[in-house]
Amino acid sequence: IEAEDRSAVLLLASNLHEADTGDLLEALNAGERAAFVRLLGSEFDYTALTETDEAIRVKLLEDLPNEVIAEALGDLDSDDAVYILEDLDAQDRDEILGGLSYADRAQLKKALDYPEESAGRRMQTEFIAVAPFWTVGQTIDYMREARDLPDSFYEIFVVDPAFRLLGSVHLDKILRAKRHEKVTSIMADRLDSVEATDDQEEVARKFERYNLISSAVVDENGRLVGVLTVDDIVDVIQEEAEEDLRALAGVGDEEISDSVLTIARGRLTWLVVNLATAVLASVVIALFEDTIEAMVALAVLMPIVASMGGNAGTQTMTVAVRGLATQELGARNMMRVLNREVLVSFLNGIALAILIGITAWLWFGSPGLGYVIAGAIIINMVFAGLSGLLIPIALEKLNIDPAIASSVFVTTVTDVVGFFAFLGIAALWFGLPI
Amino acid sequence: IEAEDRSAVLLLASNLHEADTGDLLEALNAGERAAFVRLLGSEFDYTALTETDEAIRVKLLEDLPNEVIAEALGDLDSDDAVYILEDLDAQDRDEILGGLSYADRAQLKKALDYPEESAGRRMQTEFIAVAPFWTVGQTIDYMREARDLPDSFYEIFVVDPAFRLLGSVHLDKILRAKRHEKVTSIMADRLDSVEATDDQEEVARKFERYNLISSAVVDENGRLVGVLTVDDIVDVIQEEAEEDLRALAGVGDEEISDSVLTIARGRLTWLVVNLATAVLASVVIALFEDTIEAMVALAVLMPIVASMGGNAGTQTMTVAVRGLATQELGARNMMRVLNREVLVSFLNGIALAILIGITAWLWFGSPGLGYVIAGAIIINMVFAGLSGLLIPIALEKLNIDPAIASSVFVTTVTDVVGFFAFLGIAALWFGLPI
């Protein structure tokens, strides 16, 4: 298809939704992508780039001349343009900005000045704002004639002469109102707005909590600077939930299109940190070398104690990390949840202790070994519950993302406590050398 | 406050958003909740119940008389009413439905007939549909006069006389059009609709992919039966991402308000399944009892091999499970991802092998032990990469949710391979008894 047959490609690609075009780009091999975009020329919808992996987007933009990109970005909504520009290196970005009209350039530069992952980066600067003394009829006439409106919008805003936000009116209210009514009389009761410097995660939580479709974005003086719509927020919500999942497993923000070396390096850090944990556990075992030499069955059973604790700790930790992220877990219910987690761990500890105790007894024909492992399991399970909850909370208090760091600490606790309790109790019970 | 002082409570609670009222309900203790709702009477907004935990909602509804609930539900949008009804037991549900008007009852019953977690359960049955020959002016006049409209809406639908969906018109298009234009001339090019029986996860993916704000819901004959809005979908997206996270840690769908016994039972299943895994690993170690007795250092080091494999396997598995859930990983790129994962594991295996090999050598003063553990690490890492990817894919093929079952199998593989490789190689290298 890439034999320069423009009309065939056009026929194929022109009716696709931007998300499908994005997929098509990802499916092509690296060399074909730029050729494909060049072939389509002005028919190529650059919003498709917001639907591709970062690695593919950046590579493709490097392959295209900056003037072509600049021309295309001028037609995009500002949020899409910012999305495309933000991952480029400074030089390319400046060149592309230089190719834009003055107004577009100023707008995009301002958005790029906001911190990464802030509302200001994600917002659209195209919106409709009217004066409070306008009527519904004036507003409708204005919308019919205005140019450079956003592609679609769900509310309009009412601002004072200094552009400070007074309120918002949903489109369905305008449609249902009479032409002579004042816009202020149909404004929504609640004024939902976010600050441009707010973190996107915080903004997403607000959208979710209050079921918002769009929200005004204001600067530090309460002046309207943009609007955020829920379709951008949906991506944020998805990303943030996934970030926690990946962080718990120690897989950074790699993408499926990243290179082998990038991925390997990203994951190695985590493995090395966990190696330190594993070595610490080994040091504990080494303390009991003589004990194990005297009774090898201990070496056979000890991983069971550690792994049960590790699993129980991970369960509590997962609940705690998500509870903190969604703010369902806070100071108000912390003591209740702590009591609950300790009780849950203790109950499950007893159940597992009975099960494992009997297994060990039957396997090695020694009731004593059964008692010892049962006791160690209960101790380790309670520590698992405690550390699974308290470690994420402590990290959050220290302003460290609990999703990233918790699991190393929790498994350290459950390994160290597990091996120490099991081997220690065994040495005391059987009078073994230490 | 609960001293029956209605006016004080009213003052406090009447201006709250439903989400805040929901939080307030959760903060009250169990006995106060029903009293609070009774005290507010008709001022209580039942949509607040859609913002509380399931356990709290069900308990509160049991405490309130069914007639009161029936009266309140009549005023709600149908999706909220279904949300409140679906978790009640059949008898209460029927009694409440009996207290509704015929039209409301028929509507809710139909929605409840759709399978759980389907689009039909989440949709709103209030929407605006017009005939294709209507003009923009007629449509606006109709909206101004119609009663029982949804609280807010973002598009209207065009249907034929048999109520089959022809297209949709966004509100902003109506506002910008002239009164005499036909609605068909400003219909959106794309017709986005979902079937009422579609699974909510699939629907959410569609919203996300195509940045939808609302979508028509049609029955099997293409007739319009409802509309889904993105605020409901946002909750679905959040839930689904969290479901994967919880499933990977074996925590089921417990809620922060569930009882200790419910939670303990839910988590115990997972721990018992993992116990089987741990016992299997112990059986492998037991094969090498004599080897360990001859060289206790092996018992000290063996958890390192298993835990490095477990961590690497979890990394790959997390990427695979999310890739499958978001359909980023599929038949088209499976071989590429497999090659990549094996290569990543192998490279990290070499890095860790060097690090751990030197550590073991220095610690026990035996270069041989360094070689043995290095070899075992590389072997286990490669198996970790393979199983972390292939196990989720195989489970998905067998129609088992990979998020729920993968981690047991993956850690089984990395434990068994880890212990077997390390102890086996050591026995051969040092000529130890097995």
Tab-separated table of C-alpha atoms in Angstrom, chain A:
chain	number	residue	atom	x	y	z
A	1	ILE	CA	0.000	0.000	0.000
A	2	GLU	CA	2.914	2.287	0.667
A	3	ALA	CA	3.784	2.328	-3.021
A	4	GLU	CA	2.847	5.997	-3.073
A	5	ASP	CA	-0.703	5.195	-4.145
A	6	ARG	CA	-2.244	8.250	-2.576
A	7	SER	CA	-5.803	7.755	-3.745
A	8	ALA	CA	-5.975	4.192	-2.417
A	9	VAL	CA	-4.603	5.216	0.963
A	10	LEU	CA	-6.950	8.186	1.070
A	11	LEU	CA	-9.927	5.994	0.369
A	12	LEU	CA	-8.884	3.656	3.121
A	13	ALA	CA	-7.951	6.148	5.785
A	14	SER	CA	-10.131	9.191	5.287
A	15	ASN	CA	-13.248	7.932	7.034
A	16	LEU	CA	-11.527	6.540	10.081
A	17	HIS	CA	-12.050	7.925	13.557
A	18	GLU	CA	-8.884	9.439	15.042
A	19	ALA	CA	-8.578	6.489	17.466
A	20	ASP	CA	-8.599	4.038	14.563
A	21	THR	CA	-6.080	6.108	12.631
A	22	GLY	CA	-3.902	5.989	15.746
A	23	ASP	CA	-4.097	2.202	15.801
A	24	LEU	CA	-3.317	2.054	12.121
A	25	LEU	CA	-0.183	4.142	12.750
A	26	GLU	CA	0.903	1.772	15.496
A	27	ALA	CA	0.366	-1.223	13.229
A	28	LEU	CA	2.548	0.196	10.453
A	29	ASN	CA	6.266	-0.340	10.804
A	30	ALA	CA	8.486	2.545	11.801
A	31	GLY	CA	9.567	3.512	8.287
A	32	GLU	CA	6.062	3.579	6.870
A	33	ARG	CA	4.549	5.924	9.430
A	34	ALA	CA	6.035	9.200	8.209
A	35	ALA	CA	5.408	8.167	4.599
A	36	PHE	CA	1.782	7.491	5.468
A	37	VAL	CA	1.320	10.906	7.077
A	38	ARG	CA	3.071	12.668	4.178
A	39	LEU	CA	0.927	10.790	1.681
A	40	LEU	CA	-2.280	11.873	3.375
A	41	GLY	CA	-1.025	15.446	3.596
A	42	SER	CA	-3.698	17.827	4.761
A	43	GLU	CA	-6.165	14.939	5.041
A	44	PHE	CA	-4.236	13.522	7.984
A	45	ASP	CA	-5.924	14.314	11.293
A	46	TYR	CA	-3.176	15.089	13.797
A	47	THR	CA	-5.459	14.324	16.743
A	48	ALA	CA	-4.742	10.681	15.845
A	49	LEU	CA	-1.305	11.276	17.366
A	50	THR	CA	-2.894	11.786	20.775
A	51	GLU	CA	-4.109	8.178	20.519
A	52	THR	CA	-0.706	6.559	19.940
A	53	ASP	CA	2.020	5.465	22.342
A	54	GLU	CA	4.451	8.166	23.362
A	55	ALA	CA	7.470	6.415	21.821
A	56	ILE	CA	5.755	6.153	18.439
A	57	ARG	CA	4.487	9.734	18.562
A	58	VAL	CA	7.854	11.251	19.366
A	59	LYS	CA	9.641	9.186	16.709
A	60	LEU	CA	7.096	10.081	14.032
A	61	LEU	CA	7.234	13.788	14.844
A	62	GLU	CA	11.014	13.704	14.523
A	63	ASP	CA	10.619	12.235	11.041
A	64	LEU	CA	8.278	14.988	9.886
A	65	PRO	CA	9.434	18.522	8.985
A	66	ASN	CA	8.687	20.991	11.784
A	67	GLU	CA	6.896	23.422	9.414
A	68	VAL	CA	4.396	20.740	8.443
A	69	ILE	CA	3.705	19.994	12.094
A	70	ALA	CA	3.339	23.682	12.922
A	71	GLU	CA	0.775	24.155	10.193
A	72	ALA	CA	-1.230	21.160	11.372
A	73	LEU	CA	-1.176	22.135	15.034
A	74	GLY	CA	-2.719	25.501	14.266
A	75	ASP	CA	-5.969	23.736	13.402
A	76	LEU	CA	-6.118	21.543	16.500
A	77	ASP	CA	-7.864	22.243	19.780
A	78	SER	CA	-5.275	23.602	22.177
A	79	ASP	CA	-5.362	20.598	24.523
A	80	ASP	CA	-4.476	18.218	21.688
A	81	ALA	CA	-1.704	20.523	20.474
A	82	VAL	CA	-0.200	20.702	23.963
A	83	TYR	CA	-0.409	16.928	24.292
A	84	ILE	CA	1.569	16.519	21.095
A	85	LEU	CA	4.139	19.212	21.935
A	86	GLU	CA	4.885	18.385	25.560
A	87	ASP	CA	7.039	15.303	24.959
A	88	LEU	CA	9.211	16.839	22.221
A	89	ASP	CA	12.675	18.151	22.966
A	90	ALA	CA	12.971	21.887	23.594
A	91	GLN	CA	14.539	22.738	20.222
A	92	ASP	CA	11.900	21.047	18.067
A	93	ARG	CA	9.197	22.469	20.247
A	94	ASP	CA	10.461	26.024	19.849
A	95	GLU	CA	10.798	25.614	16.100
A	96	ILE	CA	7.245	24.363	15.799
A	97	LEU	CA	5.919	27.116	18.047
A	98	GLY	CA	7.791	29.615	15.873
A	99	GLY	CA	5.805	28.426	12.861
A	100	LEU	CA	2.453	29.185	14.472
A	101	SER	CA	0.423	32.372	14.384
A	102	TYR	CA	1.094	34.802	17.236
A	103	ALA	CA	-2.173	34.071	19.050
A	104	ASP	CA	-1.788	30.278	18.850
A	105	ARG	CA	1.840	30.475	19.927
A	106	ALA	CA	1.073	32.614	22.982
A	107	GLN	CA	-1.739	30.279	23.999
A	108	LEU	CA	0.278	27.101	23.702
A	109	LYS	CA	3.314	28.618	25.416
A	110	LYS	CA	1.180	29.606	28.352
A	111	ALA	CA	-0.284	26.104	28.651
A	112	LEU	CA	3.196	24.558	28.451
A	113	ASP	CA	4.305	26.819	31.297
A	114	TYR	CA	1.984	25.040	33.709
A	115	PRO	CA	3.566	22.103	35.525
A	116	GLU	CA	3.334	18.629	33.961
A	117	GLU	CA	0.198	16.683	34.854
A	118	SER	CA	-1.596	19.865	35.939
A	119	ALA	CA	-5.064	21.011	34.901
A	120	GLY	CA	-3.431	23.808	32.878
A	121	ARG	CA	-1.704	21.270	30.638
A	122	ARG	CA	-4.851	19.317	29.905
A	123	MET	CA	-7.303	22.176	29.463
A	124	GLN	CA	-8.698	23.555	26.255
A	125	THR	CA	-8.346	27.287	25.838
A	126	GLU	CA	-11.252	27.525	23.396
A	127	PHE	CA	-14.468	28.233	25.289
A	128	ILE	CA	-17.467	30.510	25.286
A	129	ALA	CA	-17.763	33.208	27.918
A	130	VAL	CA	-20.512	35.822	28.045
A	131	ALA	CA	-21.305	38.842	30.196
A	132	PRO	CA	-23.824	38.479	33.045
A	133	PHE	CA	-26.266	40.983	31.546
A	134	TRP	CA	-26.634	39.005	28.312
A	135	THR	CA	-29.899	37.248	27.518
A	136	VAL	CA	-30.288	33.707	26.265
A	137	GLY	CA	-31.146	35.060	22.822
A	138	GLN	CA	-27.976	37.158	22.579
A	139	THR	CA	-25.920	34.177	23.669
A	140	ILE	CA	-27.422	31.886	21.024
A	141	ASP	CA	-26.894	34.480	18.292
A	142	TYR	CA	-23.296	34.919	19.401
A	143	MET	CA	-22.666	31.183	19.217
A	144	ARG	CA	-24.197	30.963	15.740
A	145	GLU	CA	-21.779	33.570	14.439
A	146	ALA	CA	-18.614	32.962	16.443
A	147	ARG	CA	-15.658	31.297	14.762
A	148	ASP	CA	-12.854	29.307	16.358
A	149	LEU	CA	-15.250	27.617	18.764
A	150	PRO	CA	-14.162	24.349	20.350
A	151	ASP	CA	-15.143	21.188	18.450
A	152	SER	CA	-17.769	20.457	21.013
A	153	PHE	CA	-18.709	21.920	24.359
A	154	TYR	CA	-21.230	21.276	27.090
A	155	GLU	CA	-21.500	24.504	29.034
A	156	ILE	CA	-20.810	28.182	28.587
A	157	PHE	CA	-19.380	30.479	31.215
A	158	VAL	CA	-20.464	33.801	32.646
A	159	VAL	CA	-17.635	36.208	33.488
A	160	ASP	CA	-17.346	39.761	34.806
A	161	PRO	CA	-15.461	42.492	32.894
A	162	ALA	CA	-12.169	41.396	34.510
A	163	PHE	CA	-12.856	37.873	33.157
A	164	ARG	CA	-13.416	36.504	36.640
A	165	LEU	CA	-15.669	33.456	36.585
A	166	LEU	CA	-19.193	34.063	37.898
A	167	GLY	CA	-20.949	30.870	36.909
A	168	SER	CA	-21.707	28.366	34.213
A	169	VAL	CA	-24.775	27.469	32.165
A	170	HIS	CA	-25.336	24.015	30.735
A	171	LEU	CA	-26.379	23.827	27.116
A	172	ASP	CA	-29.609	21.980	27.875
A	173	LYS	CA	-30.644	24.854	30.146
A	174	ILE	CA	-30.069	27.341	27.336
A	175	LEU	CA	-32.088	25.264	24.925
A	176	ARG	CA	-34.988	25.023	27.315
A	177	ALA	CA	-34.976	28.709	28.322
A	178	LYS	CA	-36.863	31.533	26.592
A	179	ARG	CA	-34.832	33.954	24.470
A	180	HIS	CA	-35.458	36.991	26.691
A	181	GLU	CA	-34.279	35.337	29.939
A	182	LYS	CA	-30.997	36.531	31.460
A	183	VAL	CA	-28.205	33.967	31.418
A	184	THR	CA	-27.631	34.596	35.117
A	185	SER	CA	-31.141	33.340	35.893
A	186	ILE	CA	-30.368	29.868	34.515
A	187	MET	CA	-26.820	29.531	35.873
A	188	ALA	CA	-26.045	26.287	37.719
A	189	ASP	CA	-26.321	26.554	41.547
A	190	ARG	CA	-22.936	25.064	42.085
A	191	LEU	CA	-19.829	26.675	40.673
A	192	ASP	CA	-17.391	23.896	39.851
A	193	SER	CA	-13.975	25.143	38.924
A	194	VAL	CA	-10.412	23.967	39.326
A	195	GLU	CA	-7.173	25.927	39.429
A	196	ALA	CA	-4.810	25.656	36.491
A	197	THR	CA	-2.000	24.501	38.755
A	198	ASP	CA	-4.073	21.713	40.376
A	199	ASP	CA	-2.718	18.224	39.865
A	200	GLN	CA	-4.637	16.174	37.305
A	201	GLU	CA	-5.245	13.386	39.812
A	202	GLU	CA	-6.993	15.788	42.178
A	203	VAL	CA	-9.040	17.171	39.289
A	204	ALA	CA	-10.022	13.668	38.189
A	205	ARG	CA	-11.234	12.884	41.697
A	206	LYS	CA	-13.431	15.979	41.599
A	207	PHE	CA	-14.941	15.035	38.231
A	208	GLU	CA	-15.627	11.558	39.476
A	209	ARG	CA	-17.082	12.652	42.797
A	210	TYR	CA	-19.433	15.256	41.398
A	211	ASN	CA	-20.151	13.498	38.086
A	212	LEU	CA	-18.918	16.487	36.087
A	213	ILE	CA	-18.889	16.661	32.308
A	214	SER	CA	-16.754	19.744	32.063
A	215	SER	CA	-15.265	22.253	34.442
A	216	ALA	CA	-13.940	25.770	34.223
A	217	VAL	CA	-10.223	26.261	34.855
A	218	VAL	CA	-9.258	29.506	36.588
A	219	ASP	CA	-5.915	31.137	37.371
A	220	GLU	CA	-4.781	32.218	40.831
A	221	ASN	CA	-6.907	35.382	40.557
A	222	GLY	CA	-10.110	33.525	39.735
A	223	ARG	CA	-9.944	34.506	36.073
A	224	LEU	CA	-11.258	32.001	33.538
A	225	VAL	CA	-8.386	30.589	31.448
A	226	GLY	CA	-9.756	27.355	30.009
A	227	VAL	CA	-12.082	24.432	30.232
A	228	LEU	CA	-11.491	20.779	31.006
A	229	THR	CA	-13.772	18.130	29.553
A	230	VAL	CA	-14.447	14.691	30.887
A	231	ASP	CA	-12.974	12.848	27.894
A	232	ASP	CA	-9.528	14.076	28.921
A	233	ILE	CA	-10.277	13.141	32.504
A	234	VAL	CA	-11.262	9.594	31.574
A	235	ASP	CA	-7.728	9.050	30.337
A	236	VAL	CA	-6.340	10.497	33.558
A	237	ILE	CA	-8.464	8.189	35.718
A	238	GLN	CA	-7.389	5.183	33.711
A	239	GLU	CA	-3.740	6.221	33.896
A	240	GLU	CA	-3.773	6.858	37.630
A	241	ALA	CA	-5.380	3.520	38.497
A	242	GLU	CA	-2.900	1.796	36.238
A	243	GLU	CA	-0.004	3.728	37.710
A	244	ASP	CA	-0.784	2.242	41.118
A	245	LEU	CA	-1.000	-1.256	39.672
A	246	ARG	CA	2.312	-0.908	37.891
A	247	ALA	CA	4.000	0.775	40.808
A	248	LEU	CA	3.015	-2.063	43.153
A	249	ALA	CA	4.684	-4.539	40.818
A	250	GLY	CA	7.673	-2.276	40.183
A	251	VAL	CA	7.077	-1.650	36.491
A	252	GLY	CA	7.388	2.155	35.966
A	253	ASP	CA	5.547	3.771	33.091
A	254	GLU	CA	6.976	1.702	30.276
A	255	GLU	CA	4.904	1.429	27.112
A	256	ILE	CA	4.412	-1.558	24.874
A	257	SER	CA	6.403	0.185	22.144
A	258	ASP	CA	9.485	0.961	24.281
A	259	SER	CA	12.803	-0.642	23.437
A	260	VAL	CA	14.135	-3.731	25.224
A	261	LEU	CA	16.928	-1.789	26.905
A	262	THR	CA	14.626	0.947	28.226
A	263	ILE	CA	12.298	-1.649	29.695
A	264	ALA	CA	15.068	-3.801	31.146
A	265	ARG	CA	16.715	-0.821	32.807
A	266	GLY	CA	13.403	0.393	34.262
A	267	ARG	CA	12.649	-2.968	35.812
A	268	LEU	CA	16.170	-3.708	37.024
A	269	THR	CA	16.062	-0.909	39.613
A	270	TRP	CA	13.141	-2.613	41.279
A	271	LEU	CA	14.789	-6.018	41.188
A	272	VAL	CA	17.968	-4.672	42.774
A	273	VAL	CA	15.988	-2.986	45.556
A	274	ASN	CA	14.226	-6.291	46.160
A	275	LEU	CA	17.567	-8.061	46.126
A	276	ALA	CA	18.563	-6.067	49.178
A	277	THR	CA	15.393	-7.298	50.865
A	278	ALA	CA	16.116	-10.895	49.899
A	279	VAL	CA	19.689	-10.660	51.173
A	280	LEU	CA	18.400	-9.301	54.485
A	281	ALA	CA	16.139	-12.360	54.767
A	282	SER	CA	19.142	-14.576	53.990
A	283	VAL	CA	21.119	-12.914	56.766
A	284	VAL	CA	18.339	-13.875	59.181
A	285	ILE	CA	18.499	-17.473	57.946
A	286	ALA	CA	22.290	-17.452	58.276
A	287	LEU	CA	21.877	-16.696	61.990
A	288	PHE	CA	20.281	-20.108	62.290
A	289	GLU	CA	22.698	-22.134	60.146
A	290	ASP	CA	23.490	-24.513	62.995
A	291	THR	CA	19.808	-24.936	63.785
A	292	ILE	CA	19.064	-25.919	60.181
A	293	GLU	CA	22.026	-28.279	60.036
A	294	ALA	CA	20.591	-30.055	63.083
A	295	MET	CA	17.116	-30.299	61.565
A	296	VAL	CA	16.871	-29.967	57.767
A	297	ALA	CA	13.060	-30.153	57.824
A	298	LEU	CA	13.185	-26.498	58.912
A	299	ALA	CA	14.763	-25.522	55.588
A	300	VAL	CA	11.993	-27.374	53.791
A	301	LEU	CA	9.174	-25.617	55.657
A	302	MET	CA	10.555	-22.114	56.169
A	303	PRO	CA	9.519	-20.723	52.750
A	304	ILE	CA	5.887	-21.556	53.594
A	305	VAL	CA	5.884	-19.235	56.609
A	306	ALA	CA	7.475	-16.391	54.663
A	307	SER	CA	5.245	-16.751	51.608
A	308	MET	CA	1.965	-16.902	53.568
A	309	GLY	CA	2.979	-13.712	55.365
A	310	GLY	CA	3.965	-12.113	52.076
A	311	ASN	CA	0.616	-12.908	50.474
A	312	ALA	CA	-1.420	-11.673	53.436
A	313	GLY	CA	0.688	-8.514	53.647
A	314	THR	CA	0.148	-7.849	49.942
A	315	GLN	CA	-3.618	-8.202	50.362
A	316	THR	CA	-3.774	-5.644	53.151
A	317	MET	CA	-1.317	-3.382	51.371
A	318	THR	CA	-3.338	-3.381	48.140
A	319	VAL	CA	-6.466	-2.360	50.018
A	320	ALA	CA	-4.531	0.315	51.909
A	321	VAL	CA	-2.823	1.764	48.827
A	322	ARG	CA	-6.093	2.056	46.914
A	323	GLY	CA	-7.892	3.371	49.979
A	324	LEU	CA	-5.307	6.126	50.320
A	325	ALA	CA	-5.393	6.920	46.603
A	326	THR	CA	-9.186	7.255	46.516
A	327	GLN	CA	-9.225	8.927	49.948
A	328	GLU	CA	-11.592	6.251	51.248
A	329	LEU	CA	-8.978	5.617	53.912
A	330	GLY	CA	-8.199	8.641	56.048
A	331	ALA	CA	-7.628	9.848	59.591
A	332	ARG	CA	-11.330	9.437	60.421
A	333	ASN	CA	-11.468	5.664	59.909
A	334	MET	CA	-7.826	4.695	60.385
A	335	MET	CA	-8.233	3.156	63.838
A	336	ARG	CA	-11.308	1.196	62.733
A	337	VAL	CA	-9.481	-0.153	59.692
A	338	LEU	CA	-6.398	-0.982	61.785
A	339	ASN	CA	-8.477	-2.997	64.244
A	340	ARG	CA	-10.189	-4.728	61.361
A	341	GLU	CA	-6.977	-5.620	59.533
A	342	VAL	CA	-5.328	-7.009	62.654
A	343	LEU	CA	-8.429	-9.056	63.430
A	344	VAL	CA	-8.699	-10.341	59.847
A	345	SER	CA	-5.012	-11.329	59.830
A	346	PHE	CA	-5.343	-12.992	63.200
A	347	LEU	CA	-8.405	-15.015	62.180
A	348	ASN	CA	-6.855	-16.115	58.907
A	349	GLY	CA	-3.614	-16.782	60.783
A	350	ILE	CA	-5.420	-19.235	63.034
A	351	ALA	CA	-7.109	-20.969	60.096
A	352	LEU	CA	-3.838	-21.318	58.194
A	353	ALA	CA	-1.931	-22.309	61.338
A	354	ILE	CA	-4.259	-25.276	61.889
A	355	LEU	CA	-4.028	-26.327	58.236
A	356	ILE	CA	-0.254	-25.976	57.987
A	357	GLY	CA	0.404	-27.341	61.468
A	358	ILE	CA	-1.397	-30.580	60.649
A	359	THR	CA	0.328	-30.835	57.276
A	360	ALA	CA	3.784	-30.440	58.865
A	361	TRP	CA	2.950	-32.933	61.611
A	362	LEU	CA	1.804	-35.581	59.153
A	363	TRP	CA	4.623	-34.933	56.689
A	364	PHE	CA	7.498	-35.151	59.156
A	365	GLY	CA	5.727	-37.244	61.810
A	366	SER	CA	6.535	-34.659	64.479
A	367	PRO	CA	3.678	-32.930	66.385
A	368	GLY	CA	6.241	-30.463	67.766
A	369	LEU	CA	7.057	-29.242	64.272
A	370	GLY	CA	3.337	-28.682	63.767
A	371	TYR	CA	3.068	-26.494	66.882
A	372	VAL	CA	6.161	-24.525	65.972
A	373	ILE	CA	5.070	-23.703	62.433
A	374	ALA	CA	1.521	-22.894	63.601
A	375	GLY	CA	2.837	-20.388	66.125
A	376	ALA	CA	5.173	-18.810	63.569
A	377	ILE	CA	2.334	-18.487	61.034
A	378	ILE	CA	0.067	-16.649	63.481
A	379	ILE	CA	2.847	-14.253	64.487
A	380	ASN	CA	3.820	-13.555	60.889
A	381	MET	CA	0.215	-13.045	59.757
A	382	VAL	CA	-0.418	-10.421	62.432
A	383	PHE	CA	2.788	-8.615	61.456
A	384	ALA	CA	1.691	-8.866	57.825
A	385	GLY	CA	-1.627	-7.151	58.598
A	386	LEU	CA	0.035	-4.447	60.658
A	387	SER	CA	2.807	-3.682	58.195
A	388	GLY	CA	0.477	-3.968	55.183
A	389	LEU	CA	-1.573	-1.104	56.595
A	390	LEU	CA	0.925	0.998	58.561
A	391	ILE	CA	3.730	1.081	55.980
A	392	PRO	CA	1.597	2.666	53.213
A	393	ILE	CA	0.154	5.140	55.718
A	394	ALA	CA	3.616	6.078	57.008
A	395	LEU	CA	4.940	6.530	53.456
A	396	GLU	CA	1.998	8.745	52.559
A	397	LYS	CA	2.710	10.880	55.643
A	398	LEU	CA	6.332	11.211	54.467
A	399	ASN	CA	5.043	12.316	51.042
A	400	ILE	CA	6.354	9.197	49.321
A	401	ASP	CA	3.934	7.499	46.920
A	402	PRO	CA	2.850	4.404	48.882
A	403	ALA	CA	2.190	2.488	45.661
A	404	ILE	CA	5.849	2.663	44.668
A	405	ALA	CA	7.610	1.847	47.911
A	406	SER	CA	5.215	-0.172	50.071
A	407	SER	CA	5.704	-3.655	48.744
A	408	VAL	CA	9.481	-3.732	49.308
A	409	PHE	CA	9.045	-2.807	52.958
A	410	VAL	CA	6.089	-5.104	53.512
A	411	THR	CA	7.833	-8.168	52.062
A	412	THR	CA	10.958	-7.303	54.040
A	413	VAL	CA	8.892	-7.362	57.227
A	414	THR	CA	7.082	-10.590	56.369
A	415	ASP	CA	10.284	-12.372	55.254
A	416	VAL	CA	12.365	-11.293	58.227
A	417	VAL	CA	9.622	-11.888	60.788
A	418	GLY	CA	8.640	-15.179	59.128
A	419	PHE	CA	12.123	-16.716	59.065
A	420	PHE	CA	13.051	-15.329	62.475
A	421	ALA	CA	9.868	-16.495	64.199
A	422	PHE	CA	9.919	-19.969	62.649
A	423	LEU	CA	13.616	-20.740	63.105
A	424	GLY	CA	13.763	-19.020	66.500
A	425	ILE	CA	10.771	-20.848	67.967
A	426	ALA	CA	12.051	-24.135	66.526
A	427	ALA	CA	15.471	-23.645	68.130
A	428	LEU	CA	13.887	-22.932	71.523
A	429	TRP	CA	11.293	-25.726	71.299
A	430	PHE	CA	13.671	-28.460	70.245
A	431	GLY	CA	16.661	-27.084	72.167
A	432	LEU	CA	18.674	-26.852	68.940
A	433	PRO	CA	22.000	-24.985	68.597
A	434	ILE	CA	21.833	-21.458	67.229
